[in-house]
PDB file of C-alpha atoms in Angstrom:
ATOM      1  CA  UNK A   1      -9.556 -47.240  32.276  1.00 43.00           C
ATOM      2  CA  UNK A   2      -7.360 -46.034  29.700  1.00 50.00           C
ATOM      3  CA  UNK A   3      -5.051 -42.400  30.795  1.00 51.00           C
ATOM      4  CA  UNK A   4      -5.522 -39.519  28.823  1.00 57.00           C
ATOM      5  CA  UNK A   5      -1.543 -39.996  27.661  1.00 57.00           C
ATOM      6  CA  UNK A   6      -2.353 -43.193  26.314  1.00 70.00           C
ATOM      7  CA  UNK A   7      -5.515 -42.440  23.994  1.00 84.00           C
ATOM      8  CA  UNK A   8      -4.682 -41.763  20.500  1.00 94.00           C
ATOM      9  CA  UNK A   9      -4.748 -38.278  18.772  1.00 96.00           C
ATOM     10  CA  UNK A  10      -8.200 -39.310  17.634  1.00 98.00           C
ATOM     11  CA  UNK A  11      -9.699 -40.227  20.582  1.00 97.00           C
ATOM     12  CA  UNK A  12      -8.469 -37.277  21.941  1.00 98.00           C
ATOM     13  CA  UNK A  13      -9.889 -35.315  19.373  1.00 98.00           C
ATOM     14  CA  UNK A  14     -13.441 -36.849  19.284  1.00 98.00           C
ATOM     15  CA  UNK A  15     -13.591 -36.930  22.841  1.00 98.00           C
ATOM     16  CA  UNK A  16     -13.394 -33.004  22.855  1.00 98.00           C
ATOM     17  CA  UNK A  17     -15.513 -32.391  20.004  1.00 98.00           C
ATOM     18  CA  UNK A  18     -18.461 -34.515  21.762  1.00 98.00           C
ATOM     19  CA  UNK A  19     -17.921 -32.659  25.109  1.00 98.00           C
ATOM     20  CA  UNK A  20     -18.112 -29.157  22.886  1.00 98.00           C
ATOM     21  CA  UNK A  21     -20.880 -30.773  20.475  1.00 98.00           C
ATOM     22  CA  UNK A  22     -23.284 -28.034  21.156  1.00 97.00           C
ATOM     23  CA  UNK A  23     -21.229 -25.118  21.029  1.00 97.00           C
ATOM     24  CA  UNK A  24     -19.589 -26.521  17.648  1.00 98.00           C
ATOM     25  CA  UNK A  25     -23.087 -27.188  16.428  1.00 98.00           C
ATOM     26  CA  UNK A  26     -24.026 -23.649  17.422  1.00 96.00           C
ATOM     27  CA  UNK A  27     -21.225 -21.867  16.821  1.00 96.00           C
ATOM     28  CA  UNK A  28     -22.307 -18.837  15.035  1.00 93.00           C
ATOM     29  CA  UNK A  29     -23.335 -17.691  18.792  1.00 93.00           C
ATOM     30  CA  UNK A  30     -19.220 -17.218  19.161  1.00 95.00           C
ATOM     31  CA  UNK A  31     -17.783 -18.343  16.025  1.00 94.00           C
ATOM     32  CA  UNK A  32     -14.240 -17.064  16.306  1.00 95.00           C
ATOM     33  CA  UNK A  33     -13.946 -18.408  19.400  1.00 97.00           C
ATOM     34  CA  UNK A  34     -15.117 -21.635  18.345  1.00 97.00           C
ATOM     35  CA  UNK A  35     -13.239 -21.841  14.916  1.00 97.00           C
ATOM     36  CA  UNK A  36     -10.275 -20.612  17.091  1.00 97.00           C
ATOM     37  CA  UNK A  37     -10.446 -23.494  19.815  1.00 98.00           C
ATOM     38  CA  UNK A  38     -11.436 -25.904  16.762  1.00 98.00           C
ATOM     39  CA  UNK A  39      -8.250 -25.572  15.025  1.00 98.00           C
ATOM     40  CA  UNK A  40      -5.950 -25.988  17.986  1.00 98.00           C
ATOM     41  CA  UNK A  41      -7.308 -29.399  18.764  1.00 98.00           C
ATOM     42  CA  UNK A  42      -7.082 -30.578  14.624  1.00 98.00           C
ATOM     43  CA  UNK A  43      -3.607 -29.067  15.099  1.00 98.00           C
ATOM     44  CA  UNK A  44      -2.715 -31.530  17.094  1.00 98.00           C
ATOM     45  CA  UNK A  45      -3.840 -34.586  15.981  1.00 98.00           C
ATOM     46  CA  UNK A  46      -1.868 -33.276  12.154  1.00 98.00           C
ATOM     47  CA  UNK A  47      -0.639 -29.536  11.783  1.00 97.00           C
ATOM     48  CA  UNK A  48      -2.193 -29.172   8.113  1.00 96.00           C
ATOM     49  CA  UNK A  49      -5.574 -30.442   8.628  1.00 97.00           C
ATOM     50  CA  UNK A  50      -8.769 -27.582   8.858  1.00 96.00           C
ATOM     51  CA  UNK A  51     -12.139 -28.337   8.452  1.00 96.00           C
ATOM     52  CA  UNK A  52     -15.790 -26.886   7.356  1.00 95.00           C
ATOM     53  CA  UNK A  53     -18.948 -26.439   8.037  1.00 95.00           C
ATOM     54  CA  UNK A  54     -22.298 -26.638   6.275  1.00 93.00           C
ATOM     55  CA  UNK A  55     -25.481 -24.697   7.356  1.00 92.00           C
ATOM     56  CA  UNK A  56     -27.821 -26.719   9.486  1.00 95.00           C
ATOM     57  CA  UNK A  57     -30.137 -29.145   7.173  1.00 94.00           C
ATOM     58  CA  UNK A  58     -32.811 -30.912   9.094  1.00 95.00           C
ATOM     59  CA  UNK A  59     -31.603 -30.155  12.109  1.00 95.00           C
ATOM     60  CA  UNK A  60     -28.116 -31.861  11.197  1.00 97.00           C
ATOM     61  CA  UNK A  61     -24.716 -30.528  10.167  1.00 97.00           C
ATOM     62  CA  UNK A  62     -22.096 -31.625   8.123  1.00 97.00           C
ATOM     63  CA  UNK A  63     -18.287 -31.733   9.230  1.00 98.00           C
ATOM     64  CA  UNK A  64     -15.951 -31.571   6.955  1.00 97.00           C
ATOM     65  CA  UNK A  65     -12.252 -32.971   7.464  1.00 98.00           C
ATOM     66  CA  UNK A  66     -10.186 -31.768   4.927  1.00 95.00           C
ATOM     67  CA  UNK A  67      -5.826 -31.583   4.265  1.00 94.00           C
ATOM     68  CA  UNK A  68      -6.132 -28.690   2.882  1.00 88.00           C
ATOM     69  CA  UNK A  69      -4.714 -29.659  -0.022  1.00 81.00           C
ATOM     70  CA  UNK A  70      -1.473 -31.287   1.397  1.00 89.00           C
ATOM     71  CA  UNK A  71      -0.884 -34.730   0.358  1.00 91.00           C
ATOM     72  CA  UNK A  72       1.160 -35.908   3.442  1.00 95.00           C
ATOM     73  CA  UNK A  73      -1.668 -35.061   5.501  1.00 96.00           C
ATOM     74  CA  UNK A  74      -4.124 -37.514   3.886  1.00 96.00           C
ATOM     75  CA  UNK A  75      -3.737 -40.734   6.382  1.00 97.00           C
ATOM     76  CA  UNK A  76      -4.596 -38.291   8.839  1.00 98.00           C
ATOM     77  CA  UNK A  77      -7.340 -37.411   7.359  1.00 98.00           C
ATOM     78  CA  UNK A  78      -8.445 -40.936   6.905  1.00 97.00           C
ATOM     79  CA  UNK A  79      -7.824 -41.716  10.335  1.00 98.00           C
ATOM     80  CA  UNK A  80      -9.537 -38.933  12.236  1.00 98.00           C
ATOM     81  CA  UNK A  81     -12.662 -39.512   9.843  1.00 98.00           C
ATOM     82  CA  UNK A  82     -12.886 -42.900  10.837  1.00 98.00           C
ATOM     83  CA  UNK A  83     -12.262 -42.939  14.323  1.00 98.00           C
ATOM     84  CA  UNK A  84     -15.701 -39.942  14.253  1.00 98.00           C
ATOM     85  CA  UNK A  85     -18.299 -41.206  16.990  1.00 98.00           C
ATOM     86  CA  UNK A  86     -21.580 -41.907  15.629  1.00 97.00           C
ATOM     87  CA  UNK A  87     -23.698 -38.666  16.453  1.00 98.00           C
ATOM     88  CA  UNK A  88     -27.345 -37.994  15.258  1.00 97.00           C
ATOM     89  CA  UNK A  89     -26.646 -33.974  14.588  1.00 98.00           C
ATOM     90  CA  UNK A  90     -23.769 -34.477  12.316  1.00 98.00           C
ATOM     91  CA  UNK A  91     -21.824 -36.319   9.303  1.00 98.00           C
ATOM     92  CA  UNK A  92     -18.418 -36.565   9.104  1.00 98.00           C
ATOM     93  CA  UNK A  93     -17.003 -36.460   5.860  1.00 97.00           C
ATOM     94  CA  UNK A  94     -13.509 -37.167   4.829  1.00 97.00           C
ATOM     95  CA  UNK A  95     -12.396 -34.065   2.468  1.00 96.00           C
ATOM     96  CA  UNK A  96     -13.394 -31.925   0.740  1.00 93.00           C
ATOM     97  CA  UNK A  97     -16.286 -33.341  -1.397  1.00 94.00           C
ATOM     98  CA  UNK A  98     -17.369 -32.533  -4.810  1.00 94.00           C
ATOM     99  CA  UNK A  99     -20.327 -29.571  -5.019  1.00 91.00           C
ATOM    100  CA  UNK A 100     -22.353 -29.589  -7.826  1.00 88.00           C
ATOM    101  CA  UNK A 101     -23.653 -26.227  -7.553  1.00 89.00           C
ATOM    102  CA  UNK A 102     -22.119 -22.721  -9.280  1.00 91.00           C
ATOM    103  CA  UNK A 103     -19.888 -20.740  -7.200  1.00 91.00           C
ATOM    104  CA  UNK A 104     -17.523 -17.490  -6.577  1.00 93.00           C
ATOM    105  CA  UNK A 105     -14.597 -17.177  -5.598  1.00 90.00           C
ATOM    106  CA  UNK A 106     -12.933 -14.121  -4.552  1.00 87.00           C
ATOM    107  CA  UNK A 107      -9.768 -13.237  -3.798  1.00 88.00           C
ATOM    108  CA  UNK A 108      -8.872  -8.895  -2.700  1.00 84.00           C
ATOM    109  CA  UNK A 109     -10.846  -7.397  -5.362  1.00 85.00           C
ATOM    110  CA  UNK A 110     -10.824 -10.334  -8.046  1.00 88.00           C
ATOM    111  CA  UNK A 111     -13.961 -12.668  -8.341  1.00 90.00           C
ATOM    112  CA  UNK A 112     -14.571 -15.393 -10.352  1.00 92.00           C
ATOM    113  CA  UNK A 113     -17.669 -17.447 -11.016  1.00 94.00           C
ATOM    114  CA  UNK A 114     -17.634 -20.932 -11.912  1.00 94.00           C
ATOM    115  CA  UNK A 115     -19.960 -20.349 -14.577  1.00 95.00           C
ATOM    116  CA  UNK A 116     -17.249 -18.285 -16.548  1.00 94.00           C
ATOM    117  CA  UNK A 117     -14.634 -20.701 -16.587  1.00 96.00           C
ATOM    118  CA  UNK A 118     -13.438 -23.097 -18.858  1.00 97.00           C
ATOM    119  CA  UNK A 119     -11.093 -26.169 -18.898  1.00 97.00           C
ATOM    120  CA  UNK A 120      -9.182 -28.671 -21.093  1.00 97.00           C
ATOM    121  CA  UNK A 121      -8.048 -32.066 -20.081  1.00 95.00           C
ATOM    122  CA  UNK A 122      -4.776 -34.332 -21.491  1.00 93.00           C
ATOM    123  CA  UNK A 123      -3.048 -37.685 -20.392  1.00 88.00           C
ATOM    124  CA  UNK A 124      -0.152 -36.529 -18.077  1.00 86.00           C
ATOM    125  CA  UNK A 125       1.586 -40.262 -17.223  1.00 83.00           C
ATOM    126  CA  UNK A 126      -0.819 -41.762 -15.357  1.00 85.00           C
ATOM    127  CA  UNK A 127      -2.727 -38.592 -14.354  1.00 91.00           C
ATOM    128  CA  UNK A 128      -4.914 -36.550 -15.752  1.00 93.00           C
ATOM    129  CA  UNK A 129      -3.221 -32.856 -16.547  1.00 94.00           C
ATOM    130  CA  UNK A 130      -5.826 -29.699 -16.488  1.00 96.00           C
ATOM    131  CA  UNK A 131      -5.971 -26.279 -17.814  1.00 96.00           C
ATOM    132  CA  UNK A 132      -8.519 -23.701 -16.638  1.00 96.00           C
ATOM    133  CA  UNK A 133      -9.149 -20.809 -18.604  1.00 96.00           C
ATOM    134  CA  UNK A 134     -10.499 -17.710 -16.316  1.00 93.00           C
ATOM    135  CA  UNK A 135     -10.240 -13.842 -16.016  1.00 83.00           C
ATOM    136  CA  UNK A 136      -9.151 -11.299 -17.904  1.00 83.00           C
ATOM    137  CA  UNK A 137      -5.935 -11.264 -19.563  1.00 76.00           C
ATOM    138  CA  UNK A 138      -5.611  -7.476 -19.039  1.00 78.00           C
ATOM    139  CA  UNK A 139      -5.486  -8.119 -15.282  1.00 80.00           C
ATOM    140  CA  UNK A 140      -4.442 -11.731 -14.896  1.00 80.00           C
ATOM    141  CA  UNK A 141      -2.079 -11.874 -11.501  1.00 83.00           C
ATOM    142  CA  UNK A 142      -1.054 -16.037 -11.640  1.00 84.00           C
ATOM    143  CA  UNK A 143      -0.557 -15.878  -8.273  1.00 85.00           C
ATOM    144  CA  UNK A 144      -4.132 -14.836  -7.616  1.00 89.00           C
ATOM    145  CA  UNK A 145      -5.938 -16.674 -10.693  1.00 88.00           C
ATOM    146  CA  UNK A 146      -3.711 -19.900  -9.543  1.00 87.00           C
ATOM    147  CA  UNK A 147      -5.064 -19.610  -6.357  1.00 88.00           C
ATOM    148  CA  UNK A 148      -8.817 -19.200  -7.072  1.00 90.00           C
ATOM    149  CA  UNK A 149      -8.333 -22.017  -9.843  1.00 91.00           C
ATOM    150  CA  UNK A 150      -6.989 -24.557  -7.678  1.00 90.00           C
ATOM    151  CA  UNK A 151     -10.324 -23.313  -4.668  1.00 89.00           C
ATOM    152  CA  UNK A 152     -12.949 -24.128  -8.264  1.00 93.00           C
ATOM    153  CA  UNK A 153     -11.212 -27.779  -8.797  1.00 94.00           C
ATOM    154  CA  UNK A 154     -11.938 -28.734  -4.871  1.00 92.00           C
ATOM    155  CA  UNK A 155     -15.429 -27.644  -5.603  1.00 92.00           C
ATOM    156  CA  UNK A 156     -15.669 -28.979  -8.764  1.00 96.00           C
ATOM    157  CA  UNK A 157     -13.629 -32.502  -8.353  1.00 96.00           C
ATOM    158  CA  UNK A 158     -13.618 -32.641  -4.739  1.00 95.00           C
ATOM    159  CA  UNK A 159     -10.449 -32.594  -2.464  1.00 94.00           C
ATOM    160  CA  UNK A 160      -9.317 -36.238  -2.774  1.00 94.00           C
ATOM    161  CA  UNK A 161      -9.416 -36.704  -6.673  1.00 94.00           C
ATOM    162  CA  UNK A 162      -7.712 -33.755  -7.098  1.00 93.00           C
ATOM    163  CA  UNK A 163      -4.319 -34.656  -5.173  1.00 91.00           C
ATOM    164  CA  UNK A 164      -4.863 -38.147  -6.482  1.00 91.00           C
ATOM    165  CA  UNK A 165      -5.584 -37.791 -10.348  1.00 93.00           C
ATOM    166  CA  UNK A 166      -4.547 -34.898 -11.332  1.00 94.00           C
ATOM    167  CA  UNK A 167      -0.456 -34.039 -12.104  1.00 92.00           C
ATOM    168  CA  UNK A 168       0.199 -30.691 -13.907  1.00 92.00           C
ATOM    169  CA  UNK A 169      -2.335 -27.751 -13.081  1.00 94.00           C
ATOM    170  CA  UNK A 170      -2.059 -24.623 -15.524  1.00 94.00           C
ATOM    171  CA  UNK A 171      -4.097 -21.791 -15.468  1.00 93.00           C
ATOM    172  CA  UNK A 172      -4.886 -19.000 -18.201  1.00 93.00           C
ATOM    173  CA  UNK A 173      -6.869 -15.736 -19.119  1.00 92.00           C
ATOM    174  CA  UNK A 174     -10.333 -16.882 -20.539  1.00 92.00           C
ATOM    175  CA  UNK A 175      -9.791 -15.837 -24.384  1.00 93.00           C
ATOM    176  CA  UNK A 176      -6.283 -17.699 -24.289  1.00 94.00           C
ATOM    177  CA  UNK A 177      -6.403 -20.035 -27.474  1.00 95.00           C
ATOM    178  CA  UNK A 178      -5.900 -23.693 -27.007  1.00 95.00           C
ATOM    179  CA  UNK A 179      -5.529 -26.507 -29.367  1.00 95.00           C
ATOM    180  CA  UNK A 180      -7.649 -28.865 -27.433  1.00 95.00           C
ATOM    181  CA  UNK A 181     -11.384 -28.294 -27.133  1.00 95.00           C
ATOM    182  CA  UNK A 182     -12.138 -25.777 -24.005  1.00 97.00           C
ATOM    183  CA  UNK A 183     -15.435 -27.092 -22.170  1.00 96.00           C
ATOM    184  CA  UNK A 184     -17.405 -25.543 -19.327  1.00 97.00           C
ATOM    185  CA  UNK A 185     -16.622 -25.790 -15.761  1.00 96.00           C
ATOM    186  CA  UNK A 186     -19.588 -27.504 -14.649  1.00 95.00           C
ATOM    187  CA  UNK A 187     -18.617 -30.346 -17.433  1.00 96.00           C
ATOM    188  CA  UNK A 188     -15.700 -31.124 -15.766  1.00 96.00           C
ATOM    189  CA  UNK A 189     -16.833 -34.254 -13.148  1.00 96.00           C
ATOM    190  CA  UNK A 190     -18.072 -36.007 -16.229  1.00 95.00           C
ATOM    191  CA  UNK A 191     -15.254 -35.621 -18.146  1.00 94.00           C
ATOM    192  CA  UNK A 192     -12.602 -36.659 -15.625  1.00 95.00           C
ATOM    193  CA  UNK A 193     -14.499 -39.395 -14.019  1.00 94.00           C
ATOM    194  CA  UNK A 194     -14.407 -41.119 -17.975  1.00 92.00           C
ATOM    195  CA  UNK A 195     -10.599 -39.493 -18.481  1.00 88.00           C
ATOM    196  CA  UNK A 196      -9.788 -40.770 -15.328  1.00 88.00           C
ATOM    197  CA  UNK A 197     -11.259 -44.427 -16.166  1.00 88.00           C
ATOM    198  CA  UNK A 198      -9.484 -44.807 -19.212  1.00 84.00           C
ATOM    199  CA  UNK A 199      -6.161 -44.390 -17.757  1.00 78.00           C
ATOM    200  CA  UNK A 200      -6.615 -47.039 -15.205  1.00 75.00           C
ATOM    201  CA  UNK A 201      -7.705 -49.779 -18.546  1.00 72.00           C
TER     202      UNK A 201
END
């Protein structure tokens, strides 16, 4: 029998979750308690890792193990993910993944749809560099519009591509001019995936 000082982070970790599997599965019934008690035990298998939730579909949930968007914290990621115990209720899923659907962020009083955003896309070295064009430039804070447009290319590219592919990140006010062609938001995965493919020929 193997001591609890000898089991691995993971184990540790997956060994909790599946003793708490209904109250994580439920956990709007005491969420901050949950969420609270959730984070502690990511914390320790790596301090930067957090996680999500979707709603129930089917009666099943997804789990979501993301870095939150620190590099150094991927292997962790990619070990905890697939160490996850093979449970009917759930699906564990390494990062943050790529939504295809519209959505707002907010940030204090500023929100920004997807749908009013625009990007641009250049060769950076071997990565791909991005612009995103969003907001107004009468109120444009760049810590605030940086934050929200780094939130849209998660949802947009997904977690992983993102700290993979892409290098420089700059963000503008929407009517900014640009000498490359400005595309929608939602174009974005199509473009990339075929940017991203020609850098690696």
């Amino acid at each position: 029998m193997t001591s609890k000082s000898k089991q691995s982070r993971e184990t540790r970790f997956w060994e909790w979750f599946q003793a708490n599997e209904d109250r994580l599965f439920n956990f709007e019934r005491e969420q901050e308690k949950v969420f609270g008690e959730l984070m502690r035990e990511l914390h320790r298998v790596h301090k930067s890792l957090t996680f999500e939730f979707s709603s129930v579909q089917e009666n099943k949930r997804q789990f979501v193990i993301s870095a939150d968007g620190h590099r150094e914290a991927f292997p962790a990621v990619i070990k905890l993910g697939d160490a996850a115990p093979d449970l009917p209720r759930w699906q564990f899923i390494k990062f943050r993944p790529r939504r295809s659907d519209s959505c707002t962020v907010g940030i204090g009083n500023v929100m920004i749809s997807s749908d009013e955003v625009e990007f641009t896309l250049e060769p950076e070295a071997r990565k791909v560099s991005i612009t995103l064009f969003l907001g107004d430039a009468k109120y444009f804070d760049e810590r605030i519009f940086g934050h929200i447009a780094f939130l849209l290319l998660d949802h947009t590219l997904g977690e992983y591509d993102v700290e993979t592919f892409i290098g420089r990140v700059d963000f503008k006010p929407r009517e900014a001019m640009s000498t490359l062609e400005k595309r929608p938001l939602q174009d974005l995965p199509a473009f990339f995936d075929r940017f991203v493919q020609s850098l690696r020929n």
